Protein backbone atom coordinates (compact mmCIF):
# COMPACT_ATOMS: atom_id res chain seq x y z
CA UNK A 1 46.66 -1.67 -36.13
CA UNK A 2 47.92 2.00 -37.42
CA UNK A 3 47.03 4.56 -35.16
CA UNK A 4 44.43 6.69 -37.35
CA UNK A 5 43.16 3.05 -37.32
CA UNK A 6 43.05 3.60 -32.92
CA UNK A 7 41.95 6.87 -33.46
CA UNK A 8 39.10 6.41 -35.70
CA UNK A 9 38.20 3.68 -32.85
CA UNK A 10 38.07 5.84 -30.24
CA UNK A 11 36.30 8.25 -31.63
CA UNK A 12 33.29 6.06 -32.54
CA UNK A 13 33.28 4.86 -29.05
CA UNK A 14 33.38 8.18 -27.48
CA UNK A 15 30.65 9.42 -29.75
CA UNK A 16 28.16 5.65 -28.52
CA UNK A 17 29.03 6.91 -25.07
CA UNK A 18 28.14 10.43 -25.46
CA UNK A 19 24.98 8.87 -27.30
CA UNK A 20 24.37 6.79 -24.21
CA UNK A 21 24.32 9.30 -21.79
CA UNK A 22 22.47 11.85 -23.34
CA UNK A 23 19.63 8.97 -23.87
CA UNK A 24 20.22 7.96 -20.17
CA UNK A 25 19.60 11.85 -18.48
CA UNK A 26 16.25 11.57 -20.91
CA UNK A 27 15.08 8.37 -19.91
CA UNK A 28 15.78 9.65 -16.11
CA UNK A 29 13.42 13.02 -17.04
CA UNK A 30 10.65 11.50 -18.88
CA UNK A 31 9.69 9.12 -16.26
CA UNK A 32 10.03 11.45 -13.42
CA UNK A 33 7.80 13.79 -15.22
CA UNK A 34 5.33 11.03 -15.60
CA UNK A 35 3.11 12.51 -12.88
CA UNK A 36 1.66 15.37 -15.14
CA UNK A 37 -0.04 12.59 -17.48
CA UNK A 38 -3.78 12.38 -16.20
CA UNK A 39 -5.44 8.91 -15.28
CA UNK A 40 -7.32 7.13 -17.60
CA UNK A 41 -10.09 4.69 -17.19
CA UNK A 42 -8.46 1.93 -19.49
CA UNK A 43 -5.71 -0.24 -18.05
CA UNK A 44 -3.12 0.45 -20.97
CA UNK A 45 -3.49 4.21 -20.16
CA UNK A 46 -3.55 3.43 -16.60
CA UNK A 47 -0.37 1.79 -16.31
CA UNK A 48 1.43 3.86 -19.17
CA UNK A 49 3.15 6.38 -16.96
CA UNK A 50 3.77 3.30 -13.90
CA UNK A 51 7.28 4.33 -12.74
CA UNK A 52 9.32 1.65 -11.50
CA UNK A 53 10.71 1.69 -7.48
CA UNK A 54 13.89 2.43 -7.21
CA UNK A 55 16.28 -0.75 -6.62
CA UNK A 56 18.61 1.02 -3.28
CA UNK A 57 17.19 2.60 -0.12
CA UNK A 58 16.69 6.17 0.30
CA UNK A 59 17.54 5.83 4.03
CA UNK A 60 20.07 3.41 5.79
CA UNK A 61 18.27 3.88 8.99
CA UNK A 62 16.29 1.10 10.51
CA UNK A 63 12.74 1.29 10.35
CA UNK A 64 10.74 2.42 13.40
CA UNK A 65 7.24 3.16 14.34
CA UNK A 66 6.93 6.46 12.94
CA UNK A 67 7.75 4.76 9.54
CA UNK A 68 4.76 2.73 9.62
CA UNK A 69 1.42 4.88 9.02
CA UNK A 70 -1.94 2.94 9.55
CA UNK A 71 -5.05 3.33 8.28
CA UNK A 72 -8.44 1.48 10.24
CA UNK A 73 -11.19 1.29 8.38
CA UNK A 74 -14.24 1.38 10.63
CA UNK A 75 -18.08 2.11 11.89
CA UNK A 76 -19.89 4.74 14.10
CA UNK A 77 -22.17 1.99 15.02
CA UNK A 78 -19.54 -0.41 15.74
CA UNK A 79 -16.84 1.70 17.43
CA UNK A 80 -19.18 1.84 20.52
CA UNK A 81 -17.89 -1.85 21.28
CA UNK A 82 -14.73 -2.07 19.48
CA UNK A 83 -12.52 0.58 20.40
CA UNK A 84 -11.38 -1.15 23.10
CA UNK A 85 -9.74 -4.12 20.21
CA UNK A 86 -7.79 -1.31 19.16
CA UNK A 87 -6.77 0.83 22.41
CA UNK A 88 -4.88 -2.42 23.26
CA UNK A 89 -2.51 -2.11 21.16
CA UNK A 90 -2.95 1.74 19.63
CA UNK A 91 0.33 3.89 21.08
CA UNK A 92 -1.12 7.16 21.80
CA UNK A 93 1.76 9.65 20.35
CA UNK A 94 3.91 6.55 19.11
CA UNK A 95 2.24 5.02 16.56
CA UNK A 96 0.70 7.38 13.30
CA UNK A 97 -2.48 7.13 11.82
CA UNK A 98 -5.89 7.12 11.64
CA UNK A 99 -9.40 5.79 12.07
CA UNK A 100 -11.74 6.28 8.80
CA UNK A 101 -15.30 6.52 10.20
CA UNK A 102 -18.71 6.57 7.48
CA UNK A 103 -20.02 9.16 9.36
CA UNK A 104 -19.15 11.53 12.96
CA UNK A 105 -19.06 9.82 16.00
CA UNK A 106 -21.81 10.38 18.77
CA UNK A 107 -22.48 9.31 22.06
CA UNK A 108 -21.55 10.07 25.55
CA UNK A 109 -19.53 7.04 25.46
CA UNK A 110 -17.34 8.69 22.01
CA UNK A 111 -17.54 12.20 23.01
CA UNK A 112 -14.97 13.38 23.89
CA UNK A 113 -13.06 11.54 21.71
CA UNK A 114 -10.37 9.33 23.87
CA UNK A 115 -6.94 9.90 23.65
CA UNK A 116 -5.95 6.80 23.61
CA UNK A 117 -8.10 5.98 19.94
CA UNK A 118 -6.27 6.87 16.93
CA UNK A 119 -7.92 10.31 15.68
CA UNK A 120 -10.42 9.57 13.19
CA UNK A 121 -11.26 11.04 10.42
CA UNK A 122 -14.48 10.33 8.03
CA UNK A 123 -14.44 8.90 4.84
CA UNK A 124 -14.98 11.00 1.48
CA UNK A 125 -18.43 11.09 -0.12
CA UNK A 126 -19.12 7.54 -1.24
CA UNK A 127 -22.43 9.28 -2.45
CA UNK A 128 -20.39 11.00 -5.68
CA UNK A 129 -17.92 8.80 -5.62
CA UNK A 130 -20.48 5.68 -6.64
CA UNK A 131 -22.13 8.38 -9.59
CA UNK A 132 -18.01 8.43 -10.96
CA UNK A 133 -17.38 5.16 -11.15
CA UNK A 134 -21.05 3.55 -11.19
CA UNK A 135 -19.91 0.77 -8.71
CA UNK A 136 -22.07 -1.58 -7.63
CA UNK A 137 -21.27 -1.57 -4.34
CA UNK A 138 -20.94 1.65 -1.98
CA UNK A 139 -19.40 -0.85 1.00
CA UNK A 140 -16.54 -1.87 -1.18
CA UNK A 141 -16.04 1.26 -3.28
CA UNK A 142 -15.58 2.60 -0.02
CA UNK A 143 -12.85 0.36 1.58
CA UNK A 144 -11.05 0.52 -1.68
CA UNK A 145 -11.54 4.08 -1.99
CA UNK A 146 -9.81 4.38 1.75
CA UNK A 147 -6.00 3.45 0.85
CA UNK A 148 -5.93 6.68 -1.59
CA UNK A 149 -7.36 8.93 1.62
CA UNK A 150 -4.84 7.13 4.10
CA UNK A 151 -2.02 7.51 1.68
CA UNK A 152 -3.03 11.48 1.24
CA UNK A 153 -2.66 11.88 4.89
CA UNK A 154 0.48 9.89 5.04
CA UNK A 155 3.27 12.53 6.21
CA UNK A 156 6.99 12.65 5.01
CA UNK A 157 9.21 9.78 6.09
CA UNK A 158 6.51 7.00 5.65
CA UNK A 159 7.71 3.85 4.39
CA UNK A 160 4.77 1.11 4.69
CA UNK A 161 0.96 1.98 4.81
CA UNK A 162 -0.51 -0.41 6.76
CA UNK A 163 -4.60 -0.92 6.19
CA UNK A 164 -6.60 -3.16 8.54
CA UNK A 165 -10.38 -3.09 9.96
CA UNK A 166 -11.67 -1.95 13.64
CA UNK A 167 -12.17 -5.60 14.91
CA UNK A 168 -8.41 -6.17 14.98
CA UNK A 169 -5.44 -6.35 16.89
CA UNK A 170 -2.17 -6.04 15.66
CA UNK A 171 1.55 -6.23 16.91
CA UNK A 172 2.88 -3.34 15.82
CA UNK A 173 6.93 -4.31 17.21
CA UNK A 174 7.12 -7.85 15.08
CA UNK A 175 5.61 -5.50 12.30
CA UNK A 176 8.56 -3.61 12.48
CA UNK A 177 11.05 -6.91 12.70
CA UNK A 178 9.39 -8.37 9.96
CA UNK A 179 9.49 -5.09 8.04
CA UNK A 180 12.95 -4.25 8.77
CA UNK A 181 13.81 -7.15 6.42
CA UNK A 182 12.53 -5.01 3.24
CA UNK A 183 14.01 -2.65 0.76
CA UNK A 184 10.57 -0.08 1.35
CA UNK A 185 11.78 1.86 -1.71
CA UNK A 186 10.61 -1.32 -3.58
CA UNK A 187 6.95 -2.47 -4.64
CA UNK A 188 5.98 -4.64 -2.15
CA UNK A 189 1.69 -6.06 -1.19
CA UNK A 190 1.76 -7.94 2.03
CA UNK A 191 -1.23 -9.92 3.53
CA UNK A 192 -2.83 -13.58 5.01
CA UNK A 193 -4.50 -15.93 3.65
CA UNK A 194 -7.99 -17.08 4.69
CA UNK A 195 -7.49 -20.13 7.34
CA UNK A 196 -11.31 -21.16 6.14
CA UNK A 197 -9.92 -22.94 3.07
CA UNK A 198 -13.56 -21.89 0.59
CA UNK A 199 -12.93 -18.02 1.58
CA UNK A 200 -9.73 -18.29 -0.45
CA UNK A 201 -11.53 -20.23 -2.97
CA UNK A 202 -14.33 -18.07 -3.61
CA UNK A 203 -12.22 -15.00 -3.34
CA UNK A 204 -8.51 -15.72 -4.40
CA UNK A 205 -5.64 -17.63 -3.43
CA UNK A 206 -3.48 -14.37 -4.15
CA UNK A 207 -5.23 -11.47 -2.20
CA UNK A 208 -4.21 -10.51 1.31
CA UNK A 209 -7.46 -10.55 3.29
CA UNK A 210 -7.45 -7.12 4.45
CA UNK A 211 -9.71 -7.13 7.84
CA UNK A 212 -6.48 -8.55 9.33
CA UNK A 213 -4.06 -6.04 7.68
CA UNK A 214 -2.38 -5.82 4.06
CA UNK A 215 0.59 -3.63 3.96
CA UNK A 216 1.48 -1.97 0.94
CA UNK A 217 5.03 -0.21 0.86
CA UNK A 218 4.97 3.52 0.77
CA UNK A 219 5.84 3.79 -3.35
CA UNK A 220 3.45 0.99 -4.12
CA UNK A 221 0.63 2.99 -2.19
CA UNK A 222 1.09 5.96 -3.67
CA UNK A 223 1.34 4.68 -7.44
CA UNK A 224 -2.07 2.30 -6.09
CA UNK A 225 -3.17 6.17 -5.03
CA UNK A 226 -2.77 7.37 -8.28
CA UNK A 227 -4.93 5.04 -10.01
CA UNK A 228 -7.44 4.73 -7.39
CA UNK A 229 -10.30 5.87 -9.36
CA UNK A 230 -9.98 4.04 -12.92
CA UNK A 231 -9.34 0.96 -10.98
CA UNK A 232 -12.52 1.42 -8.88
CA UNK A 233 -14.21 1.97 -12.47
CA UNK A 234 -12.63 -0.56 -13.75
CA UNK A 235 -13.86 -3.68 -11.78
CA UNK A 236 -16.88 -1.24 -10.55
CA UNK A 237 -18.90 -4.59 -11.11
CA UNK A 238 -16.90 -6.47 -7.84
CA UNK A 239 -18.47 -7.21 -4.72
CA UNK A 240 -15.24 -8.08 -2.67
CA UNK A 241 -12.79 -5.34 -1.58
CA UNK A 242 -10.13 -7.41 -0.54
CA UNK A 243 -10.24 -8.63 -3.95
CA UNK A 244 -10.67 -5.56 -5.79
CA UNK A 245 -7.41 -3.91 -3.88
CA UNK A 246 -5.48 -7.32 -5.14
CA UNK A 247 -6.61 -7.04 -8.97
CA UNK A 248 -5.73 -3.44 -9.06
CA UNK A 249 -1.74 -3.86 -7.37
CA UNK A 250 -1.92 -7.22 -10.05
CA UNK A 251 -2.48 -4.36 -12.92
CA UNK A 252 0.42 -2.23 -10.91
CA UNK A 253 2.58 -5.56 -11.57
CA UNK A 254 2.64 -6.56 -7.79
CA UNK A 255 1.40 -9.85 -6.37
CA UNK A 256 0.65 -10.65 -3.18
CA UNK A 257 3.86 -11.95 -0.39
CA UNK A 258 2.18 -13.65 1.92
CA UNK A 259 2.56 -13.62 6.13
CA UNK A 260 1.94 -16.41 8.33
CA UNK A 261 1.66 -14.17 11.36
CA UNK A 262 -1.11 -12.25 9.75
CA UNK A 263 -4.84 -14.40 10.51
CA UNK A 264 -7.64 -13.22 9.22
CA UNK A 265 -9.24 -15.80 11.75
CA UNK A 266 -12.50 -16.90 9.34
CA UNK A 267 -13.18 -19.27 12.29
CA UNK A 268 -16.27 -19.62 14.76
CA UNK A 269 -16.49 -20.57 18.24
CA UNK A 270 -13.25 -21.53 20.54
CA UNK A 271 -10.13 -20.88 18.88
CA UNK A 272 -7.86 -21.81 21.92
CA UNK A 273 -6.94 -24.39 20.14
CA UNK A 274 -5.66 -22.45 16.77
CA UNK A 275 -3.44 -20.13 19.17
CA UNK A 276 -2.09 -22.46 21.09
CA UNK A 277 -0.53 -24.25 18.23
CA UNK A 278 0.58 -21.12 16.23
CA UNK A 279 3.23 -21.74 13.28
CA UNK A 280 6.95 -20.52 14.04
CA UNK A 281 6.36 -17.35 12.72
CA UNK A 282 5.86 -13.63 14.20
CA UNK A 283 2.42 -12.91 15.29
CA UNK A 284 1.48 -9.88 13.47
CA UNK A 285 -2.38 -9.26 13.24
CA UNK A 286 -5.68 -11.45 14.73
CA UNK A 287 -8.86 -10.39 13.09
CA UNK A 288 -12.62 -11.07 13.75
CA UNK A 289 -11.90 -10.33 17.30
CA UNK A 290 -15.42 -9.82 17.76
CA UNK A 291 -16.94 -13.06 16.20
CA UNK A 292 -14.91 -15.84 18.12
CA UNK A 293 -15.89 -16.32 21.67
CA UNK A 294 -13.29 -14.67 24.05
CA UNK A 295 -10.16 -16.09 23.86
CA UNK A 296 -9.34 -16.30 27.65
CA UNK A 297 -12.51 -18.08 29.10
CA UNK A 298 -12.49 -15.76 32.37
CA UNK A 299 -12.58 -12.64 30.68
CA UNK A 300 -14.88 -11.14 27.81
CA UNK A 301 -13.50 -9.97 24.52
CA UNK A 302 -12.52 -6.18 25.41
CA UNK A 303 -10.18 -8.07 28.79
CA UNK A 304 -9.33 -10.47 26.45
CA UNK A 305 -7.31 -8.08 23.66
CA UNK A 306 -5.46 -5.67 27.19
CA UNK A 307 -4.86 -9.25 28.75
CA UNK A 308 -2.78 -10.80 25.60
CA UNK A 309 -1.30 -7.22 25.05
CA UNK A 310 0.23 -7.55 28.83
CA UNK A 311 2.79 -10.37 27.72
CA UNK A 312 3.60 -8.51 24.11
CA UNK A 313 4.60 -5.38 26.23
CA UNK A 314 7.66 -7.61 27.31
CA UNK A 315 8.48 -9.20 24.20
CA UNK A 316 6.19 -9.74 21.30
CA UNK A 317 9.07 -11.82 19.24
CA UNK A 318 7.84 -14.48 21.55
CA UNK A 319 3.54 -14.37 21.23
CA UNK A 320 1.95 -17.97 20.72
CA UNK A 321 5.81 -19.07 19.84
CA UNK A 322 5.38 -22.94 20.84
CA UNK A 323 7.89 -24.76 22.93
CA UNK A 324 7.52 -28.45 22.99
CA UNK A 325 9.30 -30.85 26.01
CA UNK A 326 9.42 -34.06 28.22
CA UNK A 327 9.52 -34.65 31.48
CA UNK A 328 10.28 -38.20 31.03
CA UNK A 329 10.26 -39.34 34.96
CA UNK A 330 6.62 -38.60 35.09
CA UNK A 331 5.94 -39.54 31.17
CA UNK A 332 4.08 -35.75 30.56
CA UNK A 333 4.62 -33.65 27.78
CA UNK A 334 4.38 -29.67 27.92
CA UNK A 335 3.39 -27.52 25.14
CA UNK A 336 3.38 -23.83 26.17
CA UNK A 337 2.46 -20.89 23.60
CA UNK A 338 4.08 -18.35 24.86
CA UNK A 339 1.93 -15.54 26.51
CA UNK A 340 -1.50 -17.26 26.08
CA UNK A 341 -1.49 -20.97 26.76
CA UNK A 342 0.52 -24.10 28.46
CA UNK A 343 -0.88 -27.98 27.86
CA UNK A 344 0.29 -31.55 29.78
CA UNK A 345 -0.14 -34.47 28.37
CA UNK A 346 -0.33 -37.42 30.29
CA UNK A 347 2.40 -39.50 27.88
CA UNK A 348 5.68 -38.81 25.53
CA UNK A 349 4.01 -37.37 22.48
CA UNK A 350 5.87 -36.98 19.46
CA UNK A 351 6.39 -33.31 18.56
CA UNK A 352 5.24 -33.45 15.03
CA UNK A 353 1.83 -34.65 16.62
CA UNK A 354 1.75 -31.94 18.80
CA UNK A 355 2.59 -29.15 16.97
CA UNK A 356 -0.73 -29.70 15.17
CA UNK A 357 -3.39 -27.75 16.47
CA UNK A 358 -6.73 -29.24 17.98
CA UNK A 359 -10.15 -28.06 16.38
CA UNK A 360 -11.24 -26.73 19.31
CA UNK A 361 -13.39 -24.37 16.60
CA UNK A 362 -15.61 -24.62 13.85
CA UNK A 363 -15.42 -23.44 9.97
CA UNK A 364 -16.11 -20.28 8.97
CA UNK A 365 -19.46 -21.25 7.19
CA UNK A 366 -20.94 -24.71 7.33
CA UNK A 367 -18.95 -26.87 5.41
CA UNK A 368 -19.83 -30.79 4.99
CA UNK A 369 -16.70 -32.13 3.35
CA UNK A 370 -12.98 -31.61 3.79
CA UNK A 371 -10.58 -30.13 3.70
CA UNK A 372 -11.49 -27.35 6.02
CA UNK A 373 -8.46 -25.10 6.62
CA UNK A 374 -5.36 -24.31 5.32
CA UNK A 375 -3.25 -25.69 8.05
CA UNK A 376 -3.56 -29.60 9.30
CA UNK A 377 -5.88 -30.31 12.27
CA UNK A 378 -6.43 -32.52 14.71
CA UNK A 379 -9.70 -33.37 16.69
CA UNK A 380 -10.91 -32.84 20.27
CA UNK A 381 -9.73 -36.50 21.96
CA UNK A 382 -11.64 -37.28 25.33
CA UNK A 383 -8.81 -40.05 25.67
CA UNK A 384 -6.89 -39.22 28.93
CA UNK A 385 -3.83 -40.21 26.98
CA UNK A 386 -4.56 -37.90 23.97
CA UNK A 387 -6.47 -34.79 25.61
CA UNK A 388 -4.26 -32.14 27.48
CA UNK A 389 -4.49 -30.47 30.79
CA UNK A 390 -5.13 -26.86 29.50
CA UNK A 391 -4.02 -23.89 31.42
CA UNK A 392 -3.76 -20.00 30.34
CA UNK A 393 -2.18 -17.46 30.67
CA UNK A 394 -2.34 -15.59 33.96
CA UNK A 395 0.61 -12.95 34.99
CA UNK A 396 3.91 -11.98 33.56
CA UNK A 397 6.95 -10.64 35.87
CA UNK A 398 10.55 -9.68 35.47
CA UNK A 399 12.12 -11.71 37.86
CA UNK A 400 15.43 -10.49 39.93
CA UNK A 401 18.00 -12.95 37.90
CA UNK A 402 16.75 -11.25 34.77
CA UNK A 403 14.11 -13.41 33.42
CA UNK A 404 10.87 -13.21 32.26
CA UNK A 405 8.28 -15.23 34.18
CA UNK A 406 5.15 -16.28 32.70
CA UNK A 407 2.36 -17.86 35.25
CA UNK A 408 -0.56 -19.65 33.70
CA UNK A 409 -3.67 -21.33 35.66
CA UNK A 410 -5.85 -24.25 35.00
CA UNK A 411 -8.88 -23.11 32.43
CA UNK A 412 -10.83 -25.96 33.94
CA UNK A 413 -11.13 -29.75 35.64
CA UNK A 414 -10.04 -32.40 32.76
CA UNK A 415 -12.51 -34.72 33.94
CA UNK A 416 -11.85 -37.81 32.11
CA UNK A 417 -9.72 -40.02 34.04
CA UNK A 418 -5.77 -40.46 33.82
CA UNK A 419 -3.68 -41.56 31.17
CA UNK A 420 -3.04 -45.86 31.69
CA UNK A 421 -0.12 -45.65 29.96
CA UNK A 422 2.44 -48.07 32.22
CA UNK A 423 4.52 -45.24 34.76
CA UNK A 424 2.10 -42.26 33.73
CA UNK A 425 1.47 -40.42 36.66
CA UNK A 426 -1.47 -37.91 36.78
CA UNK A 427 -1.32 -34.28 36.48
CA UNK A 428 -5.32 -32.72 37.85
CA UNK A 429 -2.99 -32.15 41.39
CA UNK A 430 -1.32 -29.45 38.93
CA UNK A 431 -2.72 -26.05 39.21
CA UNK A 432 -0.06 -23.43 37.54
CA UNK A 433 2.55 -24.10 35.56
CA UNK A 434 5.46 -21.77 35.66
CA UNK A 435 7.46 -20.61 32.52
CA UNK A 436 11.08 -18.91 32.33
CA UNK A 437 12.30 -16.96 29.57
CA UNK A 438 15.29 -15.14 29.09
CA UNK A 439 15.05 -11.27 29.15
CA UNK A 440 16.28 -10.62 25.78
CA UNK A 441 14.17 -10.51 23.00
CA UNK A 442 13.49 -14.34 21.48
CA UNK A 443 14.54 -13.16 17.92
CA UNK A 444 17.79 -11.34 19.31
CA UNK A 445 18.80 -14.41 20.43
CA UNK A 446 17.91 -15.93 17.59
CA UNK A 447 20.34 -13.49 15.64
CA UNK A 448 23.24 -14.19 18.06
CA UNK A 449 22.95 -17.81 17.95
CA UNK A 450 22.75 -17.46 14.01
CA UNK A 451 26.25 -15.40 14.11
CA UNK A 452 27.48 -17.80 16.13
CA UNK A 453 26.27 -20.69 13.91
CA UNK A 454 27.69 -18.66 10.82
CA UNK A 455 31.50 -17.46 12.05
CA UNK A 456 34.09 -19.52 10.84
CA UNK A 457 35.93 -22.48 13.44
């Protein structure tokens, strides 16, 4: 090739690349002047000006509590009897947020308002906001309406908006593990499924049911922020919150990633027997505290939510976390859920048996056909063989040596006889059952033993 031949060559390509960039810095300005474009109330206009997250993090530190800004959604007339769900686990001066009351709270037993609550604030004027978008319902059109006030309140440095209802308690430290694994610069919708298999049925497989907590990353609630209002105009005709966030982050191009540890709890009655058989996964949120019977039997609901928060002050990593084993010489098998429960059985049971939980509860709503839930069940057993010895939890203490032990007490007398089984031996003499755990956090050691399992012989 001559060289005016090279030269005319590199010109062309310097002039593409000169091209290129000046389209580039363009591209870069138009969409981060997308902001002055107004809403509209049709989707195409709606989504027009979407910007897309960036794809690296802002920030290489690790997430932490003051990252994580959460926003209750409650009732004057309920707060009387559920603050206490939320003073279990609410930080006072650690964790950020706020509780969004419909109107100002009154009451000898409100006023003054304790510092251990969240601060509340009360909710914009659903009055006007129901004549904007002519929605048909004020309940929902409120709820929805909520992420855009929590997300105007949200302070500098947030990274995931977390929304949830007053008749929860969450964990906010396996929050922050679980979180820690996301880019929060991204678009991200977080939630749990319905156990009551019909609610997700009714409502959607796809939407995080939001009484026990959706979390939205910080860009994906602001952009949901933005378009608040034609969205609530939009599907103004929906009864269902929970499904009425989930269309409107569909529309933003975000579906829903869902949690186990996050249980909306659409059960009745005893759910002992759904917590102590909790998946291997972090406990993050249990809803409907106030519409399941108490889950320790000794204590009522408010003792029930400080009692369980006692063992996640040492280490919530481990919460419910099931550990199955055999003490062959006396042919019993222990299940303990860490920090709540402990079961013998009077014979060798197979772990995949056991790690099914018994439904110790009812559905929901009545329901005369299965499938129920959307987990696998097994039923109540009076066969001394079959039906633990169930104990719960009692104490925790950090013993000298470094350990972590957990104490749990008979809930009641069996009653039914022992186990035949040839060699069985009987277990109603037992009255506590000791557990020891190491000090360090379950999933550290979980991390160590995976570098371990990784590094090269």
């Amino acid at each position: 090739m001559s060289k005016l031949d090279n030269s005319n060559v590199f010109s062309i390509c310097k002039t593409v690349v000169i091209c290129g960039l000046i389209l580039y810095v363009c591209t870069i300005f138009f969409f981060n002047d997308s902001d002055q474009y107004p809403s509209s109330d049709h989707l195409l206009s709606s989504l027009k000006f979407t910007r897309c997250p960036s794809t690296t993090q802002t920030s290489t530190s690790s997430t932490n509590t003051s990252h994580l800004f959460f926003g209750l959604l409650g009732s004057e007339k309920a707060w009387h009897y559920r603050k206490s769900y939320i003073e279990s686990w609410w930080r006072p001066n650690v964790t950020i947020g706020h509780l969004l009351l419909d109107v100002p709270p009154q009451g000898d037993d409100l006023l003054p308002w304790s510092l251990n609550s969240p601060p509340y604030k009360i909710s914009d004027n659903v009055s006007k906001l129901l004549k904007e978008t002519n929605h048909v319902e004020s309940r929902v059109l409120r709820m929805v309406h909520g992420i855009m006030e929590v997300v105007r309140e949200a302070h500098e440095g947030v990274r995931w908006v977390i929304m949830g209802d007053d008749d929860s308690i969450f964990f906010v430290d396996n929050m922050l593990d679980i979180l820690a694994q996301y880019d929060h610069t991204k678009y991200y919708y977080f939630g749990g499924h319905s156990e009551f298999i019909l609610s997700n049925y009714w409502y959607s497989f796809n939407q995080g049911f939001g009484g026990a907590g959706i979390i939205l990353s910080y860009p994906l609630a602001r952009e949901f922020a933005n378009n608040v209002m034609s969205c609530l105009k939009r599907y103004a005709h929906l009864r269902s919150a929970d499904r009425t966030t989930m269309l409107c982050l569909a529309d933003l191009g975000v579906n829903l990633s869902p949690l186990q540890g996050v249980h909306q709890i659409d059960l009745r009655g005893d759910i002992s027997g759904f917590l102590s058989y909790h998946p291997k996964s972090l406990l993050m949120s249990l809803h409907h505290f106030d519409m399941v019977d108490p889950i320790f039997p000794s204590m009522d609901r408010a003792q029930s939510g400080f009692h369980l928060q006692n063992a996640a002050k040492y280490d919530q990593s481990r919460m419910l976390q099931q550990t199955i084993c055999h003490k062959r010489s006396s042919n019993w098998t222990f299940s303990v859920s860490w920090g709540y429960s402990a079961h013998i059985y009077e014979k060798i049971m197979p772990r995949s048996w056991i790690q099914r939980p018994i439904e110790t509860f009812k559905t929901w709503q009545p329901s005369p056909n299965p499938p129920h839930y959307m987990f696998d069940v097994r039923s109540s057993s009076r066969d001394p063989c079959e039906a633990p010895h169930v104990f719960f939890f009692k104490s925790i203490v950090k013993t000298p040596r470094n350990e972590i032990l957990t104490t749990y007490t008979r809930g009641w007398p069996r009653g039914i006889g022992i186990c035949l089984s040839a060699g069985n031996f009987s277990a109603e003499y037992v009255s506590e059952i000791h557990v020891y755990s190491p000090a360090t956090k379950r999933i550290q050691v979980e991390v160590q033993i995976s570098h371990i399992e990784s590094s090269p012989i």
